[in-house]
Coordinates of C-alpha atoms and ligand atoms in Angstrom, one line a residue:
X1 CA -8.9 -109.7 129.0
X2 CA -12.8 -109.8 128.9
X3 CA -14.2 -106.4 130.1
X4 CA -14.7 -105.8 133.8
X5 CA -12.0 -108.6 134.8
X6 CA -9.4 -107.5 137.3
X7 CA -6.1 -107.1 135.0
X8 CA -3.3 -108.8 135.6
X9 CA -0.5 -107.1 137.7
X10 CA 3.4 -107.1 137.1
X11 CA 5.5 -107.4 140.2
X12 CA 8.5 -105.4 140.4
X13 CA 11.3 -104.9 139.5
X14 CA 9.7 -104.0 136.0
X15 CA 11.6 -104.6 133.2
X16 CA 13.0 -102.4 130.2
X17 CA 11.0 -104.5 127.8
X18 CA 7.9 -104.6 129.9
X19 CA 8.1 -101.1 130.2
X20 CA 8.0 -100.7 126.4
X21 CA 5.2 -102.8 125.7
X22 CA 3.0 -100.8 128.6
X23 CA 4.1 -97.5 126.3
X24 CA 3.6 -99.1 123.5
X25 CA -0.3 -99.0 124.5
X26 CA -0.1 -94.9 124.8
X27 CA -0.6 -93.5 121.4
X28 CA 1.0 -90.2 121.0
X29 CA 1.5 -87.5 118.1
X30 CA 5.0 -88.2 116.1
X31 CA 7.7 -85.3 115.8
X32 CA 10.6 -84.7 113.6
X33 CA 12.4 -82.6 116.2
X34 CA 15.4 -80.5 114.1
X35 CA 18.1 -78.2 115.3
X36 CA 20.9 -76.2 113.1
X37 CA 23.6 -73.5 114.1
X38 CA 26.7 -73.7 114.8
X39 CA 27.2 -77.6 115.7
X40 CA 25.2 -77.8 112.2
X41 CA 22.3 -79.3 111.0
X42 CA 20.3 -82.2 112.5
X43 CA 16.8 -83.7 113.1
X44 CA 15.3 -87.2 115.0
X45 CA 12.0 -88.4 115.4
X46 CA 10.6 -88.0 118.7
X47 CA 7.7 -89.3 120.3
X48 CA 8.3 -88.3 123.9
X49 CA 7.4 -84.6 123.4
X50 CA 5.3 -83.1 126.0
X51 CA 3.5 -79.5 126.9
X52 CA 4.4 -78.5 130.6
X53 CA 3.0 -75.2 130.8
X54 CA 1.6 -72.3 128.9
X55 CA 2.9 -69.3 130.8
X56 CA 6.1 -69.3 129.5
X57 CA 4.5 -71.5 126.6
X58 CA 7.2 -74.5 127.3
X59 CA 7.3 -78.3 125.9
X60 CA 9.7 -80.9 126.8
X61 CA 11.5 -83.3 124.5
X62 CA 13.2 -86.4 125.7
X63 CA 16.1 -87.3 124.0
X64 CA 18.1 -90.7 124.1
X65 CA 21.2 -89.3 125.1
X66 CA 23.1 -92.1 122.6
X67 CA 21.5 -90.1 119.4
X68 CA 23.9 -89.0 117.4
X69 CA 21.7 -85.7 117.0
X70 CA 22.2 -84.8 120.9
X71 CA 25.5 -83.3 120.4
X72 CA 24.5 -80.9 117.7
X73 CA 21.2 -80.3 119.7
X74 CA 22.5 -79.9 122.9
X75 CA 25.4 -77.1 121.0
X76 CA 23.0 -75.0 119.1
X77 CA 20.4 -74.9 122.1
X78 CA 17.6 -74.3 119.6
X79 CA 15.0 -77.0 118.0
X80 CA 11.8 -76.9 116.1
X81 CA 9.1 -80.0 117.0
X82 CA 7.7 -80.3 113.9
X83 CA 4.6 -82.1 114.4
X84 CA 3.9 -84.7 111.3
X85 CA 0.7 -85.2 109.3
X86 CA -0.6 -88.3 108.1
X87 CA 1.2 -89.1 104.5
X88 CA 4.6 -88.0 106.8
X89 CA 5.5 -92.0 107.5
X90 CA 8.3 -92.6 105.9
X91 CA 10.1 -89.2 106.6
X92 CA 8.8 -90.2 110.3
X93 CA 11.2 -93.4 109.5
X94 CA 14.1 -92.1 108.2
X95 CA 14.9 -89.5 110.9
X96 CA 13.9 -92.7 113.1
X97 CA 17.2 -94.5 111.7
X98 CA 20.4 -94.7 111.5
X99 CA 21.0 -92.8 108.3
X100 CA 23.1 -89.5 108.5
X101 CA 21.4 -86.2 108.9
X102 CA 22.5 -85.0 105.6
X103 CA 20.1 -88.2 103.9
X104 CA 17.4 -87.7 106.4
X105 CA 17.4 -83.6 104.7
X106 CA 17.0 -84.9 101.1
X107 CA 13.5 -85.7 102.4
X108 CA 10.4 -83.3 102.8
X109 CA 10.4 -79.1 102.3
X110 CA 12.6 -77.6 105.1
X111 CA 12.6 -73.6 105.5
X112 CA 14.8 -72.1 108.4
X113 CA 12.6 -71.2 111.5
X114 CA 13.5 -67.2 113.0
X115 CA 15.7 -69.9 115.6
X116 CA 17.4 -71.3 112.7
X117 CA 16.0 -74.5 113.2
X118 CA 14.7 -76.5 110.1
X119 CA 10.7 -75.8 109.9
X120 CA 8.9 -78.4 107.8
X121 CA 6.2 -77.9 105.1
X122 CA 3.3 -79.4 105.2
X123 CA 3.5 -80.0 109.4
X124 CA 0.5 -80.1 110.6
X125 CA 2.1 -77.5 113.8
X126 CA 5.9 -76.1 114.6
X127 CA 7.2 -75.1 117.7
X128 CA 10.4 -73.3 117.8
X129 CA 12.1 -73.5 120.5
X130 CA 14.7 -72.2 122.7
X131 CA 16.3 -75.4 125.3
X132 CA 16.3 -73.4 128.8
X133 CA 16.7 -76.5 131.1
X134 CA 18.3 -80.4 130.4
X135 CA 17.5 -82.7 133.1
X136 CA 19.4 -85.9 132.5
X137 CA 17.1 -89.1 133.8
X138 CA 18.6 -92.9 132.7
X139 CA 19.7 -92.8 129.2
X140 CA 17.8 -89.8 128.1
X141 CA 17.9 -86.3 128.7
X142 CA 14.9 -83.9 129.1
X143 CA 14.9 -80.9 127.4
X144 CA 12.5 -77.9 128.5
X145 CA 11.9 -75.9 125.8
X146 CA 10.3 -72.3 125.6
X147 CA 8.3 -71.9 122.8
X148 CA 9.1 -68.6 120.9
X149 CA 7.4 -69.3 117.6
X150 CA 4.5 -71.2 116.1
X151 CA 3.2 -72.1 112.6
X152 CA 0.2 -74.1 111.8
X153 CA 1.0 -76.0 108.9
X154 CA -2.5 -76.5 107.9
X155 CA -2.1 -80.3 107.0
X156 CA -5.9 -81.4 107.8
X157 CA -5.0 -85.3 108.9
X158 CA -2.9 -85.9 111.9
X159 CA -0.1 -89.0 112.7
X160 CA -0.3 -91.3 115.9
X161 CA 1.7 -93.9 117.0
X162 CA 0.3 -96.6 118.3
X163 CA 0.9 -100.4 119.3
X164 CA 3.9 -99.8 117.1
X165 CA 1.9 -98.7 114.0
X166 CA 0.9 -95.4 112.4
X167 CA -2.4 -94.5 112.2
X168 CA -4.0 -91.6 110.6
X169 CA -6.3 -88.9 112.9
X170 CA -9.3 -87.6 110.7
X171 CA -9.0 -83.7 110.6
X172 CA -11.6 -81.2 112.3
X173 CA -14.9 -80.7 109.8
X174 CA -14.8 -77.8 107.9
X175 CA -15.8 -74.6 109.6
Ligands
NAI201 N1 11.9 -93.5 126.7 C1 12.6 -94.5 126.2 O1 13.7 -94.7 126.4 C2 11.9 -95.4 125.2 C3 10.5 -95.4 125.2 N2 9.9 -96.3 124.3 C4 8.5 -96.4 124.4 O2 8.1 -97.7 124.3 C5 7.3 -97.9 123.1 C6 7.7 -99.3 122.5 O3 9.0 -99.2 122.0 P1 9.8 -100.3 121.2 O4 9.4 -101.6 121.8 O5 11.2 -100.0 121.2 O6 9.2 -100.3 119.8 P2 8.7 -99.2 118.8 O7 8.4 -99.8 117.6 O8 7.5 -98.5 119.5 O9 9.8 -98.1 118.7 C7 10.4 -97.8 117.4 C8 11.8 -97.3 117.6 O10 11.8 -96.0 118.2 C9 12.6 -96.0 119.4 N3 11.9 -95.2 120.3 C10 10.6 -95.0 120.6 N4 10.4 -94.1 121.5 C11 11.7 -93.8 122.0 C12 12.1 -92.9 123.0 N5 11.3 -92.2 123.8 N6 13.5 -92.7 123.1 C13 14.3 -93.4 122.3 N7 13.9 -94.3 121.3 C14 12.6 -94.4 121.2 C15 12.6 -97.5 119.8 O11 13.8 -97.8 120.5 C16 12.6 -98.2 118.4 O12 13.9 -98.2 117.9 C17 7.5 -96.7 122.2 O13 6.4 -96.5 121.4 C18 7.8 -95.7 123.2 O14 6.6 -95.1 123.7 C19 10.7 -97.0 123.4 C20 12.0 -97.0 123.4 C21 12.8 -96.1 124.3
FMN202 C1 8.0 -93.5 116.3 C2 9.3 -93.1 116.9 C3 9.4 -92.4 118.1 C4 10.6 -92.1 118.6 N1 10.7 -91.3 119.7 C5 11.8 -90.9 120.3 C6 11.9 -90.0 121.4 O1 10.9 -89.5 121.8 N2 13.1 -89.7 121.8 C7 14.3 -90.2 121.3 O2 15.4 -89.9 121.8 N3 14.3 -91.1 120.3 C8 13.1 -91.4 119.7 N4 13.0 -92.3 118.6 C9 14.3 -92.8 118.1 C10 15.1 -91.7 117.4 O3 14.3 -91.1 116.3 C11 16.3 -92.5 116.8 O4 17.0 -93.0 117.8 C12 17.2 -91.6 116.1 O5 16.6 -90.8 115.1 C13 18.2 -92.4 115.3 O6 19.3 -92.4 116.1 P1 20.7 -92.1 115.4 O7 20.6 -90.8 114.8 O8 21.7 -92.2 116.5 O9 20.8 -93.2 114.3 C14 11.8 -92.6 118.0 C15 11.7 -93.3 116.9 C16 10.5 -93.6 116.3 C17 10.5 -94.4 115.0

């Protein structure tokens, strides 16, 4: 649409599909979101991860309730957002598939967060988290999460998703 125009409107009810292809215009930082503990060890990518307010420091994740992470996650109650860097597309992919959680681990450096929750190396920022509310909206459930632990992974170039592509964030200069 040439600049200026008046953009064309979608009348209601909007669909599922035209609902994705409106998102797909947002671009938005990609997350391995992990949890371990007693329901064991899991991890998905996630880019519906959102801050909601810094006093207590809480994030929310939204989480297609049809994962098959969101038992384990749900069980253990704790999860680390592990925020990828740009070289991170292909680990980005694999806990974006259907492979089994064990497969998705072979990939990348994983330490154990104070949670428990797998931590990744090379992230360019973790949050661990405890879950202290699920809200369940449509097929997805909305975890608030309190952020009890940080660490800035130092990886210089960021990851964005946008119009279904990655593309790579150039990192602050220098100080
Ligand atoms: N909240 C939701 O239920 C979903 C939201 N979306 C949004 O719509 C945009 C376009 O999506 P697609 O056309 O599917 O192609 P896509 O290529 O952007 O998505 C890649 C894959 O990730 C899945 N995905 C992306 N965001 C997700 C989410 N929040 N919950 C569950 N699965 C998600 C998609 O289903 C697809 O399998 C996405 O970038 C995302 O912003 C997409 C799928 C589901
Ligand atoms: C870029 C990208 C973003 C995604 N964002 C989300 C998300 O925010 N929430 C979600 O539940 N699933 C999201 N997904 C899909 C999950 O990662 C995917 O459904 C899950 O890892 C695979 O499901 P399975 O374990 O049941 O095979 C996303 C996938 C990709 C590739």
């Amino acid at each position: 649409m040439p600049a200026g125009e008046t953009p064309a409107t979608i009348a209601p009810p909007v669909t599922r599909q035209q609902f994705r292809d409106a998102m797909a215009c947002l671009g938005a930082a990609v997350n391995i979101v992990t949890t371990d503990g007693p329901a064991g060890r899991h991890g998905f990518t996630a880019s519906a991860v959102c801050s909601v307010t810094d006093s207590p420091p809480t994030l929310l994740v939204c989480l297609n309730k049809s994962s098959s992470a969101a038992s384990a996650v749900h069980a253990n109650g704790v999860i680390c957002v592990n925020t990828l860097a740009a070289g991170h597309e292909e680990l980005s992919n694999l806990f974006g598939g259907r492979t089994p959680p064990e497969e998705r681990f072979a990939r990348g450096q994983w330490c154990a967060s104070a949670t428990g929750a797998p931590m990744l190396a090379g992230a360019v920022v973790a949050f661990d988290c405890k879950i202290v509310r699920t809200v369940e909206v449509g097929t997805h459930d909305v975890l608030f999460c309190e952020v009890v632990g940080l660490a800035e992974g130092g990886a210089r170039e960021g990851l964005i998703y946008f119009s279904r592509r990655y593309h790579t964030l150039p990192g602050a200069p220098e100080a």
